[in-house]
Amino acid sequence: MALSPFSRLATKLFHGLDPESAHEAAIETLALGLGPNAPKDVPALSTRCMGLRFPNPVGLAAGFDKNARAPMALARMGFGHVECGTVTPRPQEGNPKPRLFRLTEDAAIINRMGFNGCGIESFTRRLERFRTLQAGRNAVLRSVPVGANLGINKIDARPLEDYPYLASRVAPLADYITINLSSPNTPGLRDLQSASTLGDILQAITRANASLPPLLVKLAPDLDPDALPDIVEAASEGGAAGLIVNNTTISRPPSLRSPLVTETGGLSGRPLAQLSLQMLKRVVPLVKGRMAVISCGGIESGFDVFERLRSGADMVQIYSALIYHGPALVTRIKSELLHEIYRAGFDSVDDLKSAGR
């Protein structure tokens, strides 16, 4: 499906800027309410996951709206859920610029942002305003769950205190919470994915919070496969409702053609597709239906979504493809997904998911 005139123009304009300036311009545009309005989703796309109802299975991954500046506009764009963050306890600048790179030849992104953001105080104030606005809008916008992705500061981090504190701040405002232990751009963060440390963090969160929305853990694609069973068990025993599989990768596939391949940071986009699918197929049998699994990485078409759902994912998230294909991508993916579902003889997303269980 061809890009709409609006999507083509927006993508061309933003790609005329350096990547970080383009990202800021896109968020500011959306925060002003200037984004597109997608058609209402058909019932066949609706799905239930973690006790929540989602209008469709295509969500926006964390990292795009770090500071919860535009969840309303992103919901109007047609996403089935919007994940804001990663947010840290205190504001921080992140890593030195330049820190965001388009690998255009590979339809990929490398970032080493380093959890730059406004901190939890500003983040929660914006979520509060969003919830007030959302309550007065139509039922379509009220039906789009909004999640909060939580991380730690680079300096003076205390994970066993920081994650419970952040969870307590966002719990009244978020439909679900994601614990980010897998960004490669904060020193020592990925070490927190070990089964014992993950279990301690989840236990600390649940001990400090009597009531929480569904809690998810976001994993790195570079984990040792031998460590996965213990990590999945720790997540399940710690009360996690789901896993996001997966974050960016520090690996560099030999197929990459861009001269920017030598930049350090996490790689996302099309080259991550097979690595993400492989990890999904390793994780799903370990989960055994006890938690939701959200697949993220290299998704840019309805067939990609169909393949992930057929492989055991409950939902998917996208980000990098949005940079290359523009805001019309979400509607296109959902249209293609419906075509794939009907072509395969299923009636709905939930019908497809049930057949794969």
mmCIF file of C-alpha atoms in Angstrom:
data_model
loop_
_atom_site.group_PDB
_atom_site.id
_atom_site.type_symbol
_atom_site.label_atom_id
_atom_site.label_comp_id
_atom_site.label_asym_id
_atom_site.label_seq_id
_atom_site.Cartn_x
_atom_site.Cartn_y
_atom_site.Cartn_z
ATOM 1 C CA MET A 1 0.000 0.000 0.000
ATOM 2 C CA ALA A 2 1.404 3.408 -0.976
ATOM 3 C CA LEU A 3 2.032 6.112 1.590
ATOM 4 C CA SER A 4 -0.687 8.772 1.921
ATOM 5 C CA PRO A 5 0.219 12.305 0.731
ATOM 6 C CA PHE A 6 0.336 13.468 4.380
ATOM 7 C CA SER A 7 2.562 10.580 5.391
ATOM 8 C CA ARG A 8 4.893 11.078 2.415
ATOM 9 C CA LEU A 9 5.217 14.805 3.128
ATOM 10 C CA ALA A 10 5.768 14.335 6.865
ATOM 11 C CA THR A 11 8.380 11.629 6.326
ATOM 12 C CA LYS A 12 10.229 13.719 3.717
ATOM 13 C CA LEU A 13 10.268 16.798 5.934
ATOM 14 C CA PHE A 14 11.482 14.956 9.008
ATOM 15 C CA HIS A 15 14.172 13.090 7.092
ATOM 16 C CA GLY A 16 15.561 16.464 6.026
ATOM 17 C CA LEU A 17 16.566 17.015 9.648
ATOM 18 C CA ASP A 18 19.175 15.206 11.710
ATOM 19 C CA PRO A 19 17.572 12.201 13.452
ATOM 20 C CA GLU A 20 17.228 13.665 16.934
ATOM 21 C CA SER A 21 15.880 17.005 15.688
ATOM 22 C CA ALA A 22 13.410 15.104 13.507
ATOM 23 C CA HIS A 23 12.272 13.083 16.498
ATOM 24 C CA GLU A 24 11.754 16.213 18.575
ATOM 25 C CA ALA A 25 9.844 17.866 15.721
ATOM 26 C CA ALA A 26 7.601 14.816 15.358
ATOM 27 C CA ILE A 27 6.785 14.733 19.082
ATOM 28 C CA GLU A 28 6.119 18.473 19.142
ATOM 29 C CA THR A 29 3.825 18.182 16.121
ATOM 30 C CA LEU A 30 1.860 15.404 17.796
ATOM 31 C CA ALA A 31 1.755 17.237 21.131
ATOM 32 C CA LEU A 32 0.093 20.156 19.310
ATOM 33 C CA GLY A 33 -2.616 17.772 18.102
ATOM 34 C CA LEU A 34 -1.552 17.861 14.442
ATOM 35 C CA GLY A 35 -1.249 14.123 13.843
ATOM 36 C CA PRO A 36 -3.566 11.998 11.682
ATOM 37 C CA ASN A 37 -6.814 10.415 12.836
ATOM 38 C CA ALA A 38 -7.027 6.722 11.959
ATOM 39 C CA PRO A 39 -10.317 4.995 11.149
ATOM 40 C CA LYS A 40 -12.015 3.127 13.980
ATOM 41 C CA ASP A 41 -10.764 -0.454 14.318
ATOM 42 C CA VAL A 42 -13.044 -3.282 13.264
ATOM 43 C CA PRO A 43 -14.017 -5.749 16.036
ATOM 44 C CA ALA A 44 -11.966 -8.543 14.437
ATOM 45 C CA LEU A 45 -8.759 -6.723 15.434
ATOM 46 C CA SER A 46 -9.693 -6.459 19.103
ATOM 47 C CA THR A 47 -7.821 -8.685 21.530
ATOM 48 C CA ARG A 48 -7.720 -9.405 25.233
ATOM 49 C CA CYS A 49 -4.388 -9.606 27.049
ATOM 50 C CA MET A 50 -3.299 -9.323 30.715
ATOM 51 C CA GLY A 51 -6.902 -8.733 31.708
ATOM 52 C CA LEU A 52 -7.123 -5.683 29.431
ATOM 53 C CA ARG A 53 -8.988 -5.155 26.179
ATOM 54 C CA PHE A 54 -6.934 -3.728 23.293
ATOM 55 C CA PRO A 55 -8.613 -2.369 20.124
ATOM 56 C CA ASN A 56 -5.878 -3.983 18.021
ATOM 57 C CA PRO A 57 -2.613 -5.861 18.673
ATOM 58 C CA VAL A 58 -0.234 -3.228 17.214
ATOM 59 C CA GLY A 59 1.325 -1.061 19.924
ATOM 60 C CA LEU A 60 3.926 1.678 20.004
ATOM 61 C CA ALA A 61 7.159 0.670 21.748
ATOM 62 C CA ALA A 62 8.778 2.778 24.444
ATOM 63 C CA GLY A 63 11.357 5.332 23.358
ATOM 64 C CA PHE A 64 9.244 7.327 20.932
ATOM 65 C CA ASP A 65 7.287 9.313 23.521
ATOM 66 C CA LYS A 66 9.809 9.271 26.346
ATOM 67 C CA ASN A 67 8.196 12.069 28.333
ATOM 68 C CA ALA A 68 4.481 11.290 27.849
ATOM 69 C CA ARG A 69 4.003 14.396 25.717
ATOM 70 C CA ALA A 70 1.689 12.973 23.043
ATOM 71 C CA PRO A 71 -0.192 9.818 24.105
ATOM 72 C CA MET A 72 -3.530 11.255 22.946
ATOM 73 C CA ALA A 73 -2.275 11.957 19.427
ATOM 74 C CA LEU A 74 -0.600 8.549 19.246
ATOM 75 C CA ALA A 75 -3.830 6.845 20.299
ATOM 76 C CA ARG A 76 -5.634 8.745 17.522
ATOM 77 C CA MET A 77 -2.994 7.503 15.067
ATOM 78 C CA GLY A 78 -4.439 4.003 15.436
ATOM 79 C CA PHE A 79 -2.139 2.191 17.839
ATOM 80 C CA GLY A 80 -3.701 -0.525 19.975
ATOM 81 C CA HIS A 81 -1.618 0.622 22.928
ATOM 82 C CA VAL A 82 0.974 3.320 23.580
ATOM 83 C CA GLU A 83 3.973 2.799 25.858
ATOM 84 C CA CYS A 84 5.490 6.018 27.211
ATOM 85 C CA GLY A 85 9.012 6.281 28.658
ATOM 86 C CA THR A 86 11.566 5.117 29.545
ATOM 87 C CA VAL A 87 11.234 7.394 32.581
ATOM 88 C CA THR A 88 13.832 7.623 35.363
ATOM 89 C CA PRO A 89 13.492 8.916 38.937
ATOM 90 C CA ARG A 90 15.402 12.130 38.191
ATOM 91 C CA PRO A 91 15.724 14.138 34.968
ATOM 92 C CA GLN A 92 18.882 13.460 33.008
ATOM 93 C CA GLU A 93 20.478 14.641 29.785
ATOM 94 C CA GLY A 94 21.470 11.210 28.533
ATOM 95 C CA ASN A 95 24.587 10.506 26.514
ATOM 96 C CA PRO A 96 26.496 13.111 24.467
ATOM 97 C CA LYS A 97 25.222 13.975 20.985
ATOM 98 C CA PRO A 98 25.158 12.731 18.287
ATOM 99 C CA ARG A 99 23.476 9.640 19.707
ATOM 100 C CA LEU A 100 20.807 8.699 17.175
ATOM 101 C CA PHE A 101 21.611 7.423 13.670
ATOM 102 C CA ARG A 102 19.549 6.394 10.643
ATOM 103 C CA LEU A 103 21.024 3.440 8.754
ATOM 104 C CA THR A 104 18.906 4.217 5.715
ATOM 105 C CA GLU A 105 20.358 1.488 3.502
ATOM 106 C CA ASP A 106 19.300 -1.057 6.105
ATOM 107 C CA ALA A 107 15.989 0.498 7.266
ATOM 108 C CA ALA A 108 17.554 0.479 10.721
ATOM 109 C CA ILE A 109 18.325 2.778 13.640
ATOM 110 C CA ILE A 110 21.227 2.861 16.083
ATOM 111 C CA ASN A 111 20.691 4.786 19.297
ATOM 112 C CA ARG A 112 22.710 5.416 22.413
ATOM 113 C CA MET A 113 20.343 7.947 23.961
ATOM 114 C CA GLY A 114 21.003 6.876 27.562
ATOM 115 C CA PHE A 115 17.527 7.395 29.063
ATOM 116 C CA ASN A 116 17.423 11.125 28.411
ATOM 117 C CA GLY A 117 14.199 12.447 29.859
ATOM 118 C CA CYS A 118 12.197 14.700 32.116
ATOM 119 C CA GLY A 119 12.139 12.517 35.238
ATOM 120 C CA ILE A 120 9.176 11.061 37.075
ATOM 121 C CA GLU A 121 7.712 14.342 38.396
ATOM 122 C CA SER A 122 7.067 15.873 34.969
ATOM 123 C CA PHE A 123 6.171 12.488 33.494
ATOM 124 C CA THR A 124 3.373 11.851 35.991
ATOM 125 C CA ARG A 125 2.036 15.396 35.670
ATOM 126 C CA ARG A 126 1.676 14.849 31.930
ATOM 127 C CA LEU A 127 0.013 11.466 32.412
ATOM 128 C CA GLU A 128 -2.429 13.067 34.837
ATOM 129 C CA ARG A 129 -3.351 15.707 32.243
ATOM 130 C CA PHE A 130 -3.714 13.002 29.607
ATOM 131 C CA ARG A 131 -6.043 10.962 31.790
ATOM 132 C CA THR A 132 -8.196 14.043 32.430
ATOM 133 C CA LEU A 133 -8.419 14.763 28.704
ATOM 134 C CA GLN A 134 -8.969 11.113 27.834
ATOM 135 C CA ALA A 135 -11.934 10.856 30.180
ATOM 136 C CA GLY A 136 -13.734 13.577 28.250
ATOM 137 C CA ARG A 137 -13.021 12.209 24.785
ATOM 138 C CA ASN A 138 -14.813 9.544 22.763
ATOM 139 C CA ALA A 139 -14.877 5.867 23.651
ATOM 140 C CA VAL A 140 -12.341 4.995 20.946
ATOM 141 C CA LEU A 141 -9.599 7.030 22.627
ATOM 142 C CA ARG A 142 -10.595 5.783 26.080
ATOM 143 C CA SER A 143 -10.163 2.208 24.839
ATOM 144 C CA VAL A 144 -6.433 2.548 24.011
ATOM 145 C CA PRO A 145 -4.315 1.354 26.976
ATOM 146 C CA VAL A 146 -1.301 3.504 27.845
ATOM 147 C CA GLY A 147 1.696 1.957 29.582
ATOM 148 C CA ALA A 148 4.684 3.396 31.436
ATOM 149 C CA ASN A 149 8.213 2.087 30.856
ATOM 150 C CA LEU A 150 10.509 2.474 33.882
ATOM 151 C CA GLY A 151 14.296 2.736 34.084
ATOM 152 C CA ILE A 152 17.086 3.907 36.389
ATOM 153 C CA ASN A 153 19.382 6.907 36.346
ATOM 154 C CA LYS A 154 22.955 6.539 35.183
ATOM 155 C CA ILE A 155 24.337 8.033 38.416
ATOM 156 C CA ASP A 156 23.366 7.030 41.965
ATOM 157 C CA ALA A 157 20.988 4.310 40.811
ATOM 158 C CA ARG A 158 19.438 2.068 43.457
ATOM 159 C CA PRO A 159 17.397 -0.464 41.480
ATOM 160 C CA LEU A 160 15.794 -2.159 44.488
ATOM 161 C CA GLU A 161 14.480 1.232 45.630
ATOM 162 C CA ASP A 162 14.093 3.059 42.309
ATOM 163 C CA TYR A 163 11.862 0.564 40.508
ATOM 164 C CA PRO A 164 9.376 0.221 43.410
ATOM 165 C CA TYR A 165 9.257 4.007 43.775
ATOM 166 C CA LEU A 166 8.646 4.560 40.058
ATOM 167 C CA ALA A 167 5.992 1.853 40.016
ATOM 168 C CA SER A 168 4.161 3.488 42.904
ATOM 169 C CA ARG A 169 4.148 6.840 41.080
ATOM 170 C CA VAL A 170 2.750 5.546 37.790
ATOM 171 C CA ALA A 171 0.450 2.805 39.136
ATOM 172 C CA PRO A 172 -2.643 5.055 39.418
ATOM 173 C CA LEU A 173 -2.069 6.462 35.922
ATOM 174 C CA ALA A 174 -0.843 3.598 33.724
ATOM 175 C CA ASP A 175 -2.823 0.675 32.334
ATOM 176 C CA TYR A 176 0.331 -1.448 32.589
ATOM 177 C CA ILE A 177 3.942 -1.002 33.699
ATOM 178 C CA THR A 178 7.100 -2.215 31.955
ATOM 179 C CA ILE A 179 10.382 -2.712 33.792
ATOM 180 C CA ASN A 180 13.220 -1.877 31.407
ATOM 181 C CA LEU A 181 16.292 -3.927 32.307
ATOM 182 C CA SER A 182 17.570 -4.327 28.775
ATOM 183 C CA SER A 183 18.676 -1.028 27.236
ATOM 184 C CA PRO A 184 22.345 -1.309 26.240
ATOM 185 C CA ASN A 185 22.947 2.412 26.819
ATOM 186 C CA THR A 186 22.910 2.608 30.638
ATOM 187 C CA PRO A 187 25.994 0.993 32.211
ATOM 188 C CA GLY A 188 25.185 -2.106 34.249
ATOM 189 C CA LEU A 189 21.479 -2.122 33.381
ATOM 190 C CA ARG A 190 21.514 -5.395 31.463
ATOM 191 C CA ASP A 191 23.183 -7.117 34.422
ATOM 192 C CA LEU A 192 19.847 -6.708 36.228
ATOM 193 C CA GLN A 193 18.313 -9.319 33.900
ATOM 194 C CA SER A 194 19.945 -12.190 35.785
ATOM 195 C CA ALA A 195 17.310 -14.466 37.284
ATOM 196 C CA SER A 196 18.245 -13.735 40.895
ATOM 197 C CA THR A 197 18.401 -9.944 40.479
ATOM 198 C CA LEU A 198 15.209 -9.835 38.413
ATOM 199 C CA GLY A 199 13.443 -11.836 41.120
ATOM 200 C CA ASP A 200 14.675 -9.414 43.784
ATOM 201 C CA ILE A 201 13.472 -6.382 41.804
ATOM 202 C CA LEU A 202 10.024 -7.816 41.144
ATOM 203 C CA GLN A 203 9.691 -8.858 44.774
ATOM 204 C CA ALA A 204 10.675 -5.350 45.898
ATOM 205 C CA ILE A 205 8.087 -3.790 43.567
ATOM 206 C CA THR A 206 5.224 -6.012 44.705
ATOM 207 C CA ARG A 207 6.203 -5.720 48.380
ATOM 208 C CA ALA A 208 6.139 -1.903 48.187
ATOM 209 C CA ASN A 209 2.902 -1.660 46.189
ATOM 210 C CA ALA A 210 -0.296 -3.257 47.430
ATOM 211 C CA SER A 211 -2.024 -2.609 44.111
ATOM 212 C CA LEU A 212 -0.441 -2.560 40.656
ATOM 213 C CA PRO A 213 -1.584 -2.731 37.049
ATOM 214 C CA PRO A 214 -0.109 -5.599 34.985
ATOM 215 C CA LEU A 215 3.677 -5.666 35.277
ATOM 216 C CA LEU A 216 5.889 -6.559 32.292
ATOM 217 C CA VAL A 217 9.619 -7.136 31.894
ATOM 218 C CA LYS A 218 11.440 -6.064 28.723
ATOM 219 C CA LEU A 219 14.277 -8.406 27.726
ATOM 220 C CA ALA A 220 17.352 -7.986 25.543
ATOM 221 C CA PRO A 221 17.745 -10.078 22.372
ATOM 222 C CA ASP A 222 21.375 -10.752 23.273
ATOM 223 C CA LEU A 223 20.677 -12.902 26.324
ATOM 224 C CA ASP A 224 22.429 -16.252 26.533
ATOM 225 C CA PRO A 225 19.801 -18.820 25.471
ATOM 226 C CA ASP A 226 20.901 -21.027 28.352
ATOM 227 C CA ALA A 227 19.950 -18.259 30.802
ATOM 228 C CA LEU A 228 16.454 -17.755 29.393
ATOM 229 C CA PRO A 229 14.659 -20.557 31.287
ATOM 230 C CA ASP A 230 15.742 -19.201 34.680
ATOM 231 C CA ILE A 231 14.905 -15.616 33.670
ATOM 232 C CA VAL A 232 11.431 -16.597 32.495
ATOM 233 C CA GLU A 233 10.849 -18.524 35.728
ATOM 234 C CA ALA A 234 12.009 -15.564 37.805
ATOM 235 C CA ALA A 235 9.620 -13.275 35.940
ATOM 236 C CA SER A 236 6.705 -15.660 36.394
ATOM 237 C CA GLU A 237 7.403 -16.353 40.069
ATOM 238 C CA GLY A 238 7.915 -12.617 40.676
ATOM 239 C CA GLY A 239 4.394 -11.845 39.518
ATOM 240 C CA ALA A 240 5.097 -10.458 36.050
ATOM 241 C CA ALA A 241 2.045 -10.478 33.779
ATOM 242 C CA GLY A 242 4.108 -10.444 30.607
ATOM 243 C CA LEU A 243 7.406 -10.183 28.755
ATOM 244 C CA ILE A 244 8.373 -7.821 25.952
ATOM 245 C CA VAL A 245 10.632 -9.659 23.525
ATOM 246 C CA ASN A 246 12.736 -7.713 22.833
ATOM 247 C CA ASN A 247 14.805 -4.506 23.159
ATOM 248 C CA THR A 248 17.537 -3.301 20.775
ATOM 249 C CA THR A 249 20.600 -5.428 20.068
ATOM 250 C CA ILE A 250 24.299 -4.727 20.476
ATOM 251 C CA SER A 251 25.042 -7.273 17.737
ATOM 252 C CA ARG A 252 25.695 -6.205 14.148
ATOM 253 C CA PRO A 253 24.427 -8.604 11.473
ATOM 254 C CA PRO A 254 26.922 -9.019 8.600
ATOM 255 C CA SER A 255 24.237 -7.948 6.120
ATOM 256 C CA LEU A 256 24.371 -4.289 7.270
ATOM 257 C CA ARG A 257 25.479 -1.940 4.486
ATOM 258 C CA SER A 258 25.418 1.505 6.080
ATOM 259 C CA PRO A 259 28.743 3.175 6.894
ATOM 260 C CA LEU A 260 27.206 4.053 10.280
ATOM 261 C CA VAL A 261 27.344 0.406 11.328
ATOM 262 C CA THR A 262 30.382 1.146 13.520
ATOM 263 C CA GLU A 263 28.424 3.489 15.795
ATOM 264 C CA THR A 264 27.931 2.111 19.284
ATOM 265 C CA GLY A 265 24.468 1.670 20.753
ATOM 266 C CA GLY A 266 21.386 -0.467 20.281
ATOM 267 C CA LEU A 267 20.378 -1.524 16.777
ATOM 268 C CA SER A 268 16.699 -1.675 15.848
ATOM 269 C CA GLY A 269 14.628 -1.933 12.696
ATOM 270 C CA ARG A 270 14.554 -4.406 9.818
ATOM 271 C CA PRO A 271 17.873 -6.206 10.623
ATOM 272 C CA LEU A 272 16.459 -7.179 14.017
ATOM 273 C CA ALA A 273 13.495 -9.089 12.530
ATOM 274 C CA GLN A 274 14.928 -12.601 12.466
ATOM 275 C CA LEU A 275 16.718 -12.264 15.805
ATOM 276 C CA SER A 276 13.486 -11.069 17.391
ATOM 277 C CA LEU A 277 11.439 -13.869 15.830
ATOM 278 C CA GLN A 278 13.969 -16.482 16.950
ATOM 279 C CA MET A 279 13.891 -15.208 20.510
ATOM 280 C CA LEU A 280 10.082 -15.196 20.469
ATOM 281 C CA LYS A 281 10.088 -18.849 19.443
ATOM 282 C CA ARG A 282 12.486 -19.671 22.316
ATOM 283 C CA VAL A 283 10.522 -17.727 24.926
ATOM 284 C CA VAL A 284 6.971 -18.855 24.129
ATOM 285 C CA PRO A 285 7.520 -22.539 25.064
ATOM 286 C CA LEU A 286 9.186 -21.445 28.305
ATOM 287 C CA VAL A 287 6.294 -19.166 29.240
ATOM 288 C CA LYS A 288 3.754 -22.010 28.880
ATOM 289 C CA GLY A 289 0.852 -19.589 28.773
ATOM 290 C CA ARG A 290 1.558 -18.177 32.235
ATOM 291 C CA MET A 291 2.391 -14.685 30.978
ATOM 292 C CA ALA A 292 1.634 -12.560 27.947
ATOM 293 C CA VAL A 293 4.378 -12.232 25.334
ATOM 294 C CA ILE A 294 4.691 -9.032 23.304
ATOM 295 C CA SER A 295 6.985 -9.259 20.281
ATOM 296 C CA CYS A 296 9.054 -6.235 19.269
ATOM 297 C CA GLY A 297 11.773 -5.848 16.655
ATOM 298 C CA GLY A 298 11.861 -5.519 12.873
ATOM 299 C CA ILE A 299 8.080 -5.445 12.362
ATOM 300 C CA GLU A 300 6.986 -3.380 9.361
ATOM 301 C CA SER A 301 4.058 -5.183 7.691
ATOM 302 C CA GLY A 302 0.815 -6.948 8.438
ATOM 303 C CA PHE A 303 2.420 -10.256 7.487
ATOM 304 C CA ASP A 304 5.139 -9.626 10.095
ATOM 305 C CA VAL A 305 2.439 -9.183 12.744
ATOM 306 C CA PHE A 306 0.582 -12.277 11.523
ATOM 307 C CA GLU A 307 3.804 -14.314 11.770
ATOM 308 C CA ARG A 308 4.514 -13.127 15.311
ATOM 309 C CA LEU A 309 0.956 -13.868 16.481
ATOM 310 C CA ARG A 310 1.063 -17.274 14.810
ATOM 311 C CA SER A 311 4.370 -17.927 16.616
ATOM 312 C CA GLY A 312 2.804 -17.315 20.015
ATOM 313 C CA ALA A 313 2.937 -13.554 20.582
ATOM 314 C CA ASP A 314 -0.116 -11.966 22.166
ATOM 315 C CA MET A 315 0.602 -8.545 20.688
ATOM 316 C CA VAL A 316 3.407 -6.646 18.968
ATOM 317 C CA GLN A 317 5.116 -3.280 19.229
ATOM 318 C CA ILE A 318 6.717 -1.150 16.525
ATOM 319 C CA TYR A 319 8.942 1.919 16.495
ATOM 320 C CA SER A 320 11.769 2.056 13.927
ATOM 321 C CA ALA A 321 9.499 1.240 10.977
ATOM 322 C CA LEU A 322 7.435 4.288 11.890
ATOM 323 C CA ILE A 323 10.502 6.448 11.263
ATOM 324 C CA TYR A 324 10.903 5.112 7.717
ATOM 325 C CA HIS A 325 7.271 4.690 6.683
ATOM 326 C CA GLY A 326 5.533 7.561 8.449
ATOM 327 C CA PRO A 327 2.256 7.784 10.380
ATOM 328 C CA ALA A 328 0.169 5.911 7.787
ATOM 329 C CA LEU A 329 2.121 2.747 8.643
ATOM 330 C CA VAL A 330 -0.173 1.797 11.514
ATOM 331 C CA THR A 331 -3.340 1.759 9.395
ATOM 332 C CA ARG A 332 -1.527 -0.093 6.608
ATOM 333 C CA ILE A 333 -0.239 -2.791 8.951
ATOM 334 C CA LYS A 334 -3.700 -3.389 10.399
ATOM 335 C CA SER A 335 -5.272 -3.621 6.949
ATOM 336 C CA GLU A 336 -2.630 -6.119 5.841
ATOM 337 C CA LEU A 337 -3.033 -8.097 9.063
ATOM 338 C CA LEU A 338 -6.775 -8.457 8.510
ATOM 339 C CA HIS A 339 -6.098 -9.667 4.970
ATOM 340 C CA GLU A 340 -3.654 -12.304 6.270
ATOM 341 C CA ILE A 341 -6.071 -13.430 8.990
ATOM 342 C CA TYR A 342 -8.976 -13.891 6.587
ATOM 343 C CA ARG A 343 -6.762 -15.490 3.944
ATOM 344 C CA ALA A 344 -5.633 -18.082 6.495
ATOM 345 C CA GLY A 345 -9.231 -18.922 7.355
ATOM 346 C CA PHE A 346 -9.501 -17.182 10.724
ATOM 347 C CA ASP A 347 -12.183 -14.731 11.813
ATOM 348 C CA SER A 348 -10.254 -12.480 14.183
ATOM 349 C CA VAL A 349 -6.980 -11.809 15.983
ATOM 350 C CA ASP A 350 -8.166 -13.828 18.993
ATOM 351 C CA ASP A 351 -9.185 -16.680 16.686
ATOM 352 C CA LEU A 352 -5.657 -16.711 15.235
ATOM 353 C CA LYS A 353 -4.074 -16.599 18.673
ATOM 354 C CA SER A 354 -6.257 -19.445 19.963
ATOM 355 C CA ALA A 355 -5.286 -21.638 17.021
ATOM 356 C CA GLY A 356 -1.621 -21.136 17.826
ATOM 357 C CA ARG A 357 -1.899 -22.104 21.496
#
